[in-house]
Amino acid sequence: MAATDLERISNAEPEPRSLSLGGHVGFDSLPDQLVSKSVTQGFSFNILCVGETGIGKSTLMNTLFNTTFETEEASHHEECVRLRPQTYDLQESNVHLKLTIVDAVGFGDQINKDDRPIVDYIDTQFENYLQEELKIRRSLFDYHDTRIHVCLYFITPTGHSLKSLDLVTMKKLDSKVNIIPIIAKADTISKSELHKFKIKIMGELVSNGVQIYQFPTDDEAVAEINAVMNAHLPFAVVGSTEEVKVGNKLVRARQYPWGVVQVENENHCDFVKLREMLIRVNMEDLREQTHSRHYELYRRCKLEEMGFQDSDGDSQPFSLQETYEAKRKEFLSELQRKEEEMRQMFVNKVKETELELKEKERELHEKFEHLKRIHQEEKRKVEEKRRELEEETNAFNCRKAAMEALQSQALHATSQQPLRKDKDKKKF
Ligand code: GTP
Ligand code: MG
């Protein structure tokens, strides 16, 4: 037998022995303690409503919780889908419920049918929870859990088939959230059309591999009702907060010239089935599934992405310390590589700049030499001109002096002539 097998056997826990008690001890009150603790702590439940503008999301929420939530009509002109969460504190008997209703505002209105904001919103809530879990000082006890427990997907009652947007969106969401598809405004579609529409929708969901939430059948207490209700999906609902007198009772209904559609009449619509399944029977399962299935998947992917793993190839137990060391080494070598890359880049840049500067210096030098040559040439020409001018001036001065000499000689000659004439006259 291999050493590791022996180790495993010696490490295996022995089977605990069953013993009978001699009398009442009291730990049978544990379930009650659990209930009491949960009631004190309160519950949170988060619903995401996805469906085109005006499909009846707010009306249905008001009808489901028999109250009026502060909701404003959504604009049809939003540039992209925006998630609008609103949280309310509700109380029924001594149970407190922190209910968050998240509206996907603008869904289905855009030409650009982007479902990314919805996926991102769901992931952000998972990430917030994960961050809280990873904190050294965790306070999960009073942490406001905003993870989406259920997505009510409102299908337009066309009677034809699902829109491609519906299929694409549900496919993207099905691994992240429990989807319950519902046919909205079911009073606008006839009974036979509705029957065919339901079959068509379920067929399309199956053929496109969309996983919708199935009411659990593993708990005996609710297995039967859940199995029956699974066959009724998608629920066709009618919402209304109006009260109409039927017989001598006031009931919530929609009144038309030809009759009254009663919200809570199971012959009229599936509203009661939805309320029963969503709130009265499976609310805790939805919360549980969100934590154990959808969040678990997100957490696993995220931790694997961060480099954590349960065991290596030889099935060695997971060590947080080793993973941390490995990640640290990886990070440091990456840092070193980046540093070296940056240093090299810097050296290259300096070399480049140095070359550029040298080239510029050479150009400047050449320019200077050229200008110097031009300057010398100019100077030589000016010098020559000056010499020529000097020579011309000298020649001019000589000519001037000669002229002046001639002039004075001539002047002298003319002044001597009258004297001689006078002498000659005297002789005669
Ligand atoms: P936005 O938040 O603006 O996207 O709309 P919404 O999806 O919340 O719809 P809202 O509940 O405001 O309802 C829009 C209109 O549809 C209102 O006039 C409602 O009275 C009507 N309406 C709601 N539910 C039903 C229904 O079940 N049947 C019919 N026929 N009309 C409904
Ligand atoms: Mg609304």
GROMACS .gro file of C-alpha atoms and ligand atoms in nm:
model
  461
    1MET     CA    1   0.000   0.000   0.000
    2ALA     CA    2   0.133   0.345  -0.088
    3ALA     CA    3   0.240   0.577   0.196
    4THR     CA    4  -0.018   0.841   0.104
    5ASP     CA    5  -0.302   0.581   0.123
    6LEU     CA    6  -0.186   0.477   0.469
    7GLU     CA    7  -0.173   0.840   0.577
    8ARG     CA    8  -0.526   0.893   0.451
    9ILE     CA    9  -0.659   0.593   0.643
   10SER     CA   10  -0.492   0.704   0.965
   11ASN     CA   11  -0.627   1.059   0.917
   12ALA     CA   12  -0.984   0.939   0.846
   13GLU     CA   13  -1.229   1.023   1.124
   14PRO     CA   14  -1.378   0.718   1.302
   15GLU     CA   15  -1.751   0.665   1.258
   16PRO     CA   16  -1.935   0.820   1.560
   17ARG     CA   17  -2.118   0.574   1.783
   18SER     CA   18  -2.494   0.606   1.824
   19LEU     CA   19  -2.607   0.635   2.184
   20SER     CA   20  -2.951   0.664   2.339
   21LEU     CA   21  -3.029   0.931   2.600
   22GLY     CA   22  -3.151   0.845   2.947
   23GLY     CA   23  -3.387   1.143   2.964
   24HIS     CA   24  -3.469   1.486   2.819
   25VAL     CA   25  -3.156   1.695   2.757
   26GLY     CA   26  -3.299   1.987   2.562
   27PHE     CA   27  -3.110   2.018   2.237
   28ASP     CA   28  -3.433   1.941   2.055
   29SER     CA   29  -3.497   2.312   2.098
   30LEU     CA   30  -3.220   2.390   1.847
   31PRO     CA   31  -3.461   2.445   1.555
   32ASP     CA   32  -3.661   2.686   1.772
   33GLN     CA   33  -3.342   2.866   1.872
   34LEU     CA   34  -3.254   2.895   1.505
   35VAL     CA   35  -3.598   3.037   1.420
   36SER     CA   36  -3.582   3.282   1.707
   37LYS     CA   37  -3.235   3.399   1.605
   38SER     CA   38  -3.338   3.439   1.241
   39VAL     CA   39  -3.650   3.634   1.336
   40THR     CA   40  -3.444   3.868   1.554
   41GLN     CA   41  -3.192   3.915   1.276
   42GLY     CA   42  -3.457   3.977   1.010
   43PHE     CA   43  -3.447   3.871   0.648
   44SER     CA   44  -3.353   4.028   0.323
   45PHE     CA   45  -3.500   3.946  -0.015
   46ASN     CA   46  -3.402   4.103  -0.343
   47ILE     CA   47  -3.610   4.091  -0.658
   48LEU     CA   48  -3.489   4.197  -1.000
   49CYS     CA   49  -3.766   4.295  -1.244
   50VAL     CA   50  -3.671   4.268  -1.608
   51GLY     CA   51  -3.921   4.357  -1.876
   52GLU     CA   52  -3.992   4.628  -2.126
   53THR     CA   53  -4.114   4.970  -2.015
   54GLY     CA   54  -4.480   4.977  -1.915
   55ILE     CA   55  -4.520   4.596  -1.907
   56GLY     CA   56  -4.667   4.614  -1.555
   57LYS     CA   57  -4.364   4.554  -1.329
   58SER     CA   58  -4.447   4.813  -1.064
   59THR     CA   59  -4.815   4.722  -1.058
   60LEU     CA   60  -4.730   4.356  -1.003
   61MET     CA   61  -4.488   4.437  -0.719
   62ASN     CA   62  -4.754   4.650  -0.551
   63THR     CA   63  -5.008   4.371  -0.597
   64LEU     CA   64  -4.771   4.100  -0.468
   65PHE     CA   65  -4.682   4.283  -0.148
   66ASN     CA   66  -5.021   4.448  -0.111
   67THR     CA   67  -4.872   4.792  -0.067
   68THR     CA   68  -4.771   5.093  -0.274
   69PHE     CA   69  -4.399   5.119  -0.338
   70GLU     CA   70  -4.270   5.460  -0.439
   71THR     CA   71  -4.219   5.409  -0.807
   72GLU     CA   72  -4.189   5.661  -1.079
   73GLU     CA   73  -4.271   5.584  -1.439
   74ALA     CA   74  -3.960   5.501  -1.638
   75SER     CA   75  -3.860   5.710  -1.936
   76HIS     CA   76  -3.864   5.549  -2.279
   77HIS     CA   77  -3.568   5.758  -2.383
   78GLU     CA   78  -3.290   5.628  -2.159
   79GLU     CA   79  -2.964   5.589  -2.350
   80CYS     CA   80  -2.888   5.253  -2.197
   81VAL     CA   81  -3.031   5.011  -1.945
   82ARG     CA   82  -3.001   5.146  -1.591
   83LEU     CA   83  -3.051   4.942  -1.276
   84ARG     CA   84  -3.259   5.120  -1.011
   85PRO     CA   85  -3.265   4.949  -0.669
   86GLN     CA   86  -3.506   5.059  -0.400
   87THR     CA   87  -3.508   4.910  -0.052
   88TYR     CA   88  -3.804   4.896   0.184
   89ASP     CA   89  -3.851   4.768   0.538
   90LEU     CA   90  -4.161   4.553   0.561
   91GLN     CA   91  -4.307   4.381   0.863
   92GLU     CA   92  -4.561   4.103   0.889
   93SER     CA   93  -4.640   3.974   1.240
   94ASN     CA   94  -4.296   3.984   1.406
   95VAL     CA   95  -4.100   3.911   1.090
   96HIS     CA   96  -3.897   4.195   0.941
   97LEU     CA   97  -3.817   4.181   0.572
   98LYS     CA   98  -3.569   4.413   0.404
   99LEU     CA   99  -3.703   4.401   0.051
  100THR     CA  100  -3.508   4.542  -0.242
  101ILE     CA  101  -3.679   4.578  -0.577
  102VAL     CA  102  -3.440   4.641  -0.863
  103ASP     CA  103  -3.589   4.776  -1.184
  104ALA     CA  104  -3.402   4.735  -1.513
  105VAL     CA  105  -3.505   5.078  -1.642
  106GLY     CA  106  -3.508   5.120  -2.019
  107PHE     CA  107  -3.478   4.748  -2.094
  108GLY     CA  108  -3.598   4.665  -2.444
  109ASP     CA  109  -3.626   5.032  -2.542
  110GLN     CA  110  -3.291   5.072  -2.712
  111ILE     CA  111  -3.179   4.980  -3.058
  112ASN     CA  112  -2.860   4.875  -2.889
  113LYS     CA  113  -3.004   4.585  -2.688
  114ASP     CA  114  -2.735   4.572  -2.427
  115ASP     CA  115  -2.797   4.341  -2.131
  116ARG     CA  116  -2.448   4.402  -1.993
  117PRO     CA  117  -2.566   4.645  -1.717
  118ILE     CA  118  -2.795   4.374  -1.573
  119VAL     CA  119  -2.518   4.112  -1.567
  120ASP     CA  120  -2.276   4.367  -1.421
  121TYR     CA  121  -2.522   4.465  -1.149
  122ILE     CA  122  -2.569   4.102  -1.040
  123ASP     CA  123  -2.192   4.043  -1.041
  124THR     CA  124  -2.128   4.360  -0.842
  125GLN     CA  125  -2.359   4.238  -0.564
  126PHE     CA  126  -2.174   3.902  -0.558
  127GLU     CA  127  -1.842   4.086  -0.553
  128ASN     CA  128  -1.951   4.304  -0.260
  129TYR     CA  129  -2.048   3.994  -0.065
  130LEU     CA  130  -1.720   3.821  -0.151
  131GLN     CA  131  -1.521   4.125  -0.041
  132GLU     CA  132  -1.706   4.122   0.291
  133GLU     CA  133  -1.631   3.750   0.330
  134LEU     CA  134  -1.262   3.804   0.256
  135LYS     CA  135  -1.225   4.083   0.512
  136ILE     CA  136  -1.027   4.004   0.825
  137ARG     CA  137  -1.300   4.160   1.035
  138ARG     CA  138  -1.615   4.031   0.871
  139SER     CA  139  -1.959   4.143   0.974
  140LEU     CA  140  -2.177   3.912   0.771
  141PHE     CA  141  -2.425   3.900   1.058
  142ASP     CA  142  -2.550   4.254   1.000
  143TYR     CA  143  -2.431   4.283   0.640
  144HIS     CA  144  -2.704   4.403   0.403
  145ASP     CA  145  -2.705   4.124   0.149
  146THR     CA  146  -2.794   4.279  -0.187
  147ARG     CA  147  -2.744   3.966  -0.397
  148ILE     CA  148  -3.038   3.912  -0.631
  149HIS     CA  149  -3.249   3.619  -0.512
  150VAL     CA  150  -3.491   3.608  -0.800
  151CYS     CA  151  -3.531   3.762  -1.140
  152LEU     CA  152  -3.892   3.802  -1.250
  153TYR     CA  153  -3.868   3.807  -1.626
  154PHE     CA  154  -4.175   3.977  -1.773
  155ILE     CA  155  -4.272   3.833  -2.111
  156THR     CA  156  -4.487   4.047  -2.342
  157PRO     CA  157  -4.820   3.870  -2.410
  158THR     CA  158  -4.782   3.854  -2.788
  159GLY     CA  159  -4.915   3.500  -2.823
  160HIS     CA  160  -4.646   3.431  -3.082
  161SER     CA  161  -4.305   3.342  -2.950
  162LEU     CA  162  -4.031   3.481  -2.731
  163LYS     CA  163  -3.835   3.772  -2.871
  164SER     CA  164  -3.468   3.706  -2.941
  165LEU     CA  165  -3.387   3.970  -2.679
  166ASP     CA  166  -3.572   3.761  -2.418
  167LEU     CA  167  -3.384   3.445  -2.507
  168VAL     CA  168  -3.044   3.613  -2.521
  169THR     CA  169  -3.097   3.794  -2.190
  170MET     CA  170  -3.232   3.492  -2.004
  171LYS     CA  171  -2.944   3.280  -2.137
  172LYS     CA  172  -2.692   3.531  -2.002
  173LEU     CA  173  -2.863   3.548  -1.662
  174ASP     CA  174  -2.949   3.184  -1.598
  175SER     CA  175  -2.615   3.092  -1.438
  176LYS     CA  176  -2.622   3.400  -1.215
  177VAL     CA  177  -2.975   3.422  -1.083
  178ASN     CA  178  -3.295   3.225  -1.029
  179ILE     CA  179  -3.519   3.319  -1.321
  180ILE     CA  180  -3.896   3.294  -1.295
  181PRO     CA  181  -4.052   3.382  -1.630
  182ILE     CA  182  -4.399   3.536  -1.617
  183ILE     CA  183  -4.638   3.636  -1.889
  184ALA     CA  184  -4.742   3.990  -1.803
  185LYS     CA  185  -5.084   4.148  -1.865
  186ALA     CA  186  -5.233   3.804  -1.913
  187ASP     CA  187  -5.581   3.959  -1.938
  188THR     CA  188  -5.491   4.076  -2.288
  189ILE     CA  189  -5.460   3.726  -2.430
  190SER     CA  190  -5.736   3.466  -2.475
  191LYS     CA  191  -5.742   3.139  -2.279
  192SER     CA  192  -5.664   2.912  -2.575
  193GLU     CA  193  -5.393   3.145  -2.706
  194LEU     CA  194  -5.240   3.157  -2.358
  195HIS     CA  195  -5.227   2.779  -2.336
  196LYS     CA  196  -5.044   2.754  -2.671
  197PHE     CA  197  -4.821   3.050  -2.581
  198LYS     CA  198  -4.708   2.882  -2.257
  199ILE     CA  199  -4.619   2.559  -2.439
  200LYS     CA  200  -4.433   2.755  -2.706
  201ILE     CA  201  -4.234   2.955  -2.450
  202MET     CA  202  -4.128   2.645  -2.255
  203GLY     CA  203  -4.029   2.474  -2.581
  204GLU     CA  204  -3.818   2.769  -2.686
  205LEU     CA  205  -3.650   2.793  -2.345
  206VAL     CA  206  -3.562   2.424  -2.356
  207SER     CA  207  -3.438   2.430  -2.716
  208ASN     CA  208  -3.219   2.732  -2.640
  209GLY     CA  209  -3.081   2.574  -2.324
  210VAL     CA  210  -3.217   2.843  -2.091
  211GLN     CA  211  -3.227   2.714  -1.732
  212ILE     CA  212  -3.515   2.868  -1.542
  213TYR     CA  213  -3.570   2.823  -1.170
  214GLN     CA  214  -3.747   2.499  -1.084
  215PHE     CA  215  -3.945   2.489  -0.760
  216PRO     CA  216  -3.764   2.227  -0.546
  217THR     CA  217  -3.915   1.885  -0.509
  218ASP     CA  218  -3.665   1.739  -0.263
  219ASP     CA  219  -3.846   1.866   0.047
  220GLU     CA  220  -4.135   1.630   0.113
  221ALA     CA  221  -4.349   1.900   0.269
  222VAL     CA  222  -4.365   2.103  -0.052
  223ALA     CA  223  -4.260   1.848  -0.315
  224GLU     CA  224  -4.612   1.785  -0.442
  225ILE     CA  225  -4.726   2.144  -0.474
  226ASN     CA  226  -4.393   2.247  -0.627
  227ALA     CA  227  -4.407   1.969  -0.884
  228VAL     CA  228  -4.759   2.076  -0.984
  229MET     CA  229  -4.655   2.441  -1.005
  230ASN     CA  230  -4.347   2.362  -1.216
  231ALA     CA  231  -4.590   2.235  -1.478
  232HIS     CA  232  -4.773   2.571  -1.477
  233LEU     CA  233  -4.467   2.776  -1.569
  234PRO     CA  234  -4.452   3.043  -1.701
  235PHE     CA  235  -4.719   3.198  -1.480
  236ALA     CA  236  -4.959   3.426  -1.660
  237VAL     CA  237  -5.030   3.714  -1.427
  238VAL     CA  238  -5.251   4.018  -1.398
  239GLY     CA  239  -5.165   4.304  -1.171
  240SER     CA  240  -5.392   4.566  -1.020
  241THR     CA  241  -5.413   4.773  -0.708
  242GLU     CA  242  -5.771   4.878  -0.783
  243GLU     CA  243  -6.046   4.730  -0.570
  244VAL     CA  244  -6.373   4.630  -0.734
  245LYS     CA  245  -6.690   4.507  -0.567
  246VAL     CA  246  -6.768   4.148  -0.671
  247GLY     CA  247  -7.078   4.015  -0.499
  248ASN     CA  248  -7.052   4.171  -0.160
  249LYS     CA  249  -6.673   4.157  -0.142
  250LEU     CA  250  -6.409   4.408  -0.244
  251VAL     CA  251  -6.144   4.233  -0.450
  252ARG     CA  252  -5.840   4.346  -0.641
  253ALA     CA  253  -5.931   4.341  -1.006
  254ARG     CA  254  -5.925   4.515  -1.342
  255GLN     CA  255  -6.262   4.632  -1.454
  256TYR     CA  256  -6.352   4.637  -1.822
  257PRO     CA  257  -6.678   4.731  -1.999
  258TRP     CA  258  -6.740   4.361  -2.060
  259GLY     CA  259  -6.646   4.229  -1.715
  260VAL     CA  260  -6.403   4.208  -1.428
  261VAL     CA  261  -6.065   4.032  -1.422
  262GLN     CA  262  -6.000   3.928  -1.065
  263VAL     CA  263  -5.632   3.919  -0.976
  264GLU     CA  264  -5.672   3.653  -0.707
  265ASN     CA  265  -5.913   3.432  -0.899
  266GLU     CA  266  -5.725   3.126  -1.019
  267ASN     CA  267  -5.965   3.086  -1.310
  268HIS     CA  268  -5.866   3.431  -1.432
  269CYS     CA  269  -5.488   3.423  -1.395
  270ASP     CA  270  -5.189   3.266  -1.217
  271PHE     CA  271  -5.125   3.555  -0.977
  272VAL     CA  272  -5.205   3.344  -0.669
  273LYS     CA  273  -4.977   3.066  -0.791
  274LEU     CA  274  -4.693   3.314  -0.834
  275ARG     CA  275  -4.746   3.467  -0.490
  276GLU     CA  276  -4.767   3.121  -0.335
  277MET     CA  277  -4.450   2.998  -0.501
  278LEU     CA  278  -4.245   3.315  -0.473
  279ILE     CA  279  -4.334   3.432  -0.124
  280ARG     CA  280  -4.519   3.172   0.074
  281VAL     CA  281  -4.341   2.848  -0.020
  282ASN     CA  282  -4.005   2.904  -0.184
  283MET     CA  283  -3.869   3.237  -0.064
  284GLU     CA  284  -3.610   3.063   0.157
  285ASP     CA  285  -3.517   2.820  -0.121
  286LEU     CA  286  -3.458   3.114  -0.356
  287ARG     CA  287  -3.230   3.272  -0.096
  288GLU     CA  288  -3.057   2.940  -0.039
  289GLN     CA  289  -3.009   2.868  -0.412
  290THR     CA  290  -2.866   3.214  -0.461
  291HIS     CA  291  -2.604   3.148  -0.195
  292SER     CA  292  -2.523   2.783  -0.259
  293ARG     CA  293  -2.546   2.777  -0.637
  294HIS     CA  294  -2.510   3.114  -0.805
  295TYR     CA  295  -2.287   3.288  -0.552
  296GLU     CA  296  -2.079   2.971  -0.508
  297LEU     CA  297  -2.015   2.961  -0.884
  298TYR     CA  298  -1.914   3.330  -0.887
  299ARG     CA  299  -1.691   3.282  -0.580
  300ARG     CA  300  -1.522   2.974  -0.725
  301CYS     CA  301  -1.445   3.142  -1.059
  302LYS     CA  302  -1.323   3.454  -0.885
  303LEU     CA  303  -1.094   3.272  -0.642
  304GLU     CA  304  -0.956   3.053  -0.922
  305GLU     CA  305  -0.893   3.368  -1.123
  306MET     CA  306  -0.699   3.500  -0.824
  307GLY     CA  307  -0.485   3.184  -0.825
  308PHE     CA  308  -0.643   2.987  -0.541
  309GLN     CA  309  -0.715   2.620  -0.585
  310ASP     CA  310  -0.834   2.339  -0.362
  311SER     CA  311  -0.566   2.085  -0.453
  312ASP     CA  312  -0.284   2.046  -0.700
  313GLY     CA  313  -0.227   1.749  -0.933
  314ASP     CA  314  -0.109   1.521  -0.648
  315SER     CA  315  -0.417   1.601  -0.440
  316GLN     CA  316  -0.216   1.787  -0.182
  317PRO     CA  317  -0.440   1.979   0.057
  318PHE     CA  318  -0.499   2.342  -0.028
  319SER     CA  319  -0.266   2.577   0.151
  320LEU     CA  320  -0.350   2.943   0.171
  321GLN     CA  321   0.007   3.021   0.272
  322GLU     CA  322   0.153   2.840  -0.032
  323THR     CA  323  -0.093   3.005  -0.269
  324TYR     CA  324  -0.010   3.341  -0.117
  325GLU     CA  325   0.366   3.276  -0.151
  326ALA     CA  326   0.324   3.157  -0.512
  327LYS     CA  327   0.114   3.463  -0.596
  328ARG     CA  328   0.364   3.690  -0.423
  329LYS     CA  329   0.653   3.540  -0.621
  330GLU     CA  330   0.455   3.568  -0.942
  331PHE     CA  331   0.373   3.928  -0.860
  332LEU     CA  332   0.734   4.014  -0.774
  333SER     CA  333   0.873   3.858  -1.091
  334GLU     CA  334   0.607   4.038  -1.292
  335LEU     CA  335   0.705   4.360  -1.117
  336GLN     CA  336   1.073   4.296  -1.194
  337ARG     CA  337   0.992   4.224  -1.556
  338LYS     CA  338   0.790   4.543  -1.582
  339GLU     CA  339   1.069   4.739  -1.411
  340GLU     CA  340   1.331   4.598  -1.651
  341GLU     CA  341   1.101   4.674  -1.945
  342MET     CA  342   1.058   5.032  -1.825
  343ARG     CA  343   1.433   5.072  -1.764
  344GLN     CA  344   1.507   4.945  -2.115
  345MET     CA  345   1.245   5.179  -2.255
  346PHE     CA  346   1.404   5.468  -2.066
  347VAL     CA  347   1.754   5.382  -2.193
  348ASN     CA  348   1.624   5.357  -2.550
  349LYS     CA  349   1.447   5.686  -2.513
  350VAL     CA  350   1.762   5.855  -2.380
  351LYS     CA  351   1.966   5.711  -2.668
  352GLU     CA  352   1.711   5.830  -2.918
  353THR     CA  353   1.706   6.177  -2.768
  354GLU     CA  354   2.087   6.185  -2.759
  355LEU     CA  355   2.103   6.094  -3.128
  356GLU     CA  356   1.842   6.355  -3.211
  357LEU     CA  357   2.038   6.619  -3.017
  358LYS     CA  358   2.362   6.525  -3.192
  359GLU     CA  359   2.193   6.548  -3.528
  360LYS     CA  360   2.054   6.889  -3.435
  361GLU     CA  361   2.399   7.004  -3.319
  362ARG     CA  362   2.554   6.889  -3.647
  363GLU     CA  363   2.286   7.072  -3.845
  364LEU     CA  364   2.342   7.386  -3.641
  365HIS     CA  365   2.716   7.364  -3.690
  366GLU     CA  366   2.674   7.325  -4.065
  367LYS     CA  367   2.437   7.618  -4.069
  368PHE     CA  368   2.688   7.825  -3.872
  369GLU     CA  369   2.973   7.735  -4.110
  370HIS     CA  370   2.759   7.820  -4.407
  371LEU     CA  371   2.663   8.156  -4.260
  372LYS     CA  372   3.027   8.220  -4.170
  373ARG     CA  373   3.130   8.154  -4.532
  374ILE     CA  374   2.859   8.385  -4.660
  375HIS     CA  375   2.966   8.650  -4.413
  376GLN     CA  376   3.334   8.624  -4.517
  377GLU     CA  377   3.239   8.643  -4.884
  378GLU     CA  378   3.028   8.951  -4.815
  379LYS     CA  379   3.312   9.104  -4.615
  380ARG     CA  380   3.557   9.035  -4.898
  381LYS     CA  381   3.322   9.196  -5.149
  382VAL     CA  382   3.271   9.501  -4.927
  383GLU     CA  383   3.649   9.528  -4.881
  384GLU     CA  384   3.699   9.518  -5.259
  385LYS     CA  385   3.433   9.779  -5.310
  386ARG     CA  386   3.596   9.998  -5.048
  387ARG     CA  387   3.933   9.962  -5.218
  388GLU     CA  388   3.782  10.047  -5.557
  389LEU     CA  389   3.612  10.346  -5.407
  390GLU     CA  390   3.937  10.459  -5.246
  391GLU     CA  391   4.119  10.427  -5.575
  392GLU     CA  392   3.843  10.617  -5.749
  393THR     CA  393   3.859  10.886  -5.477
  394ASN     CA  394   4.238  10.910  -5.514
  395ALA     CA  395   4.212  10.933  -5.892
  396PHE     CA  396   3.941  11.191  -5.853
  397ASN     CA  397   4.152  11.390  -5.608
  398CYS     CA  398   4.450  11.380  -5.846
  399ARG     CA  399   4.232  11.494  -6.131
  400LYS     CA  400   4.091  11.766  -5.912
  401ALA     CA  401   4.436  11.884  -5.806
  402ALA     CA  402   4.552  11.891  -6.168
  403MET     CA  403   4.245  12.084  -6.266
  404GLU     CA  404   4.297  12.329  -5.984
  405ALA     CA  405   4.660  12.378  -6.089
  406LEU     CA  406   4.559  12.439  -6.447
  407GLN     CA  407   4.291  12.677  -6.334
  408SER     CA  408   4.532  12.879  -6.122
  409GLN     CA  409   4.785  12.889  -6.404
  410ALA     CA  410   4.517  13.014  -6.639
  411LEU     CA  411   4.406  13.270  -6.387
  412HIS     CA  412   4.759  13.386  -6.340
  413ALA     CA  413   4.811  13.420  -6.712
  414THR     CA  414   4.499  13.631  -6.761
  415SER     CA  415   4.590  13.868  -6.479
  416GLN     CA  416   4.943  13.939  -6.638
  417GLN     CA  417   4.806  14.035  -6.981
  418PRO     CA  418   4.653  14.393  -6.911
  419LEU     CA  419   4.974  14.501  -6.740
  420ARG     CA  420   5.175  14.423  -7.048
  421LYS     CA  421   4.925  14.605  -7.264
  422ASP     CA  422   4.959  14.917  -7.042
  423LYS     CA  423   5.342  14.902  -7.072
  424ASP     CA  424   5.319  14.871  -7.448
  425LYS     CA  425   5.081  15.170  -7.460
  426LYS     CA  426   5.326  15.384  -7.258
  427LYS     CA  427   5.610  15.295  -7.501
  428PHE     CA  428   5.425  15.456  -7.788
  429GTP     P1  429  -4.214   5.131  -1.609
  429GTP     O1  430  -4.166   5.123  -1.467
  429GTP     O2  431  -4.248   5.268  -1.654
  429GTP     O3  432  -4.125   5.058  -1.703
  429GTP     O4  433  -4.353   5.053  -1.619
  429GTP     P2  434  -4.396   4.924  -1.543
  429GTP     O5  435  -4.345   4.805  -1.613
  429GTP     O6  436  -4.364   4.937  -1.400
  429GTP     O7  437  -4.553   4.924  -1.566
  429GTP     P3  438  -4.666   4.981  -1.469
  429GTP     O8  439  -4.685   4.889  -1.354
  429GTP     O9  440  -4.637   5.122  -1.439
  429GTP    O10  441  -4.793   4.966  -1.562
  429GTP     C1  442  -4.804   5.031  -1.684
  429GTP     C2  443  -4.948   5.030  -1.728
  429GTP    O11  444  -4.992   4.896  -1.747
  429GTP     C3  445  -5.042   5.092  -1.626
  429GTP    O12  446  -5.139   5.165  -1.692
  429GTP     C4  447  -5.104   4.972  -1.557
  429GTP    O13  448  -5.235   4.998  -1.510
  429GTP     C5  449  -5.109   4.872  -1.670
  429GTP     N1  450  -5.106   4.736  -1.621
  429GTP     C6  451  -5.032   4.689  -1.521
  429GTP     N2  452  -5.055   4.559  -1.503
  429GTP     C7  453  -5.147   4.523  -1.596
  429GTP     C8  454  -5.214   4.401  -1.629
  429GTP    O14  455  -5.191   4.298  -1.568
  429GTP     N3  456  -5.304   4.403  -1.731
  429GTP     C9  457  -5.330   4.517  -1.801
  429GTP     N4  458  -5.417   4.508  -1.899
  429GTP     N5  459  -5.270   4.632  -1.773
  429GTP    C10  460  -5.178   4.636  -1.673
  430MG      MG  461  -4.234   5.072  -1.299
   0.00000   0.00000   0.00000
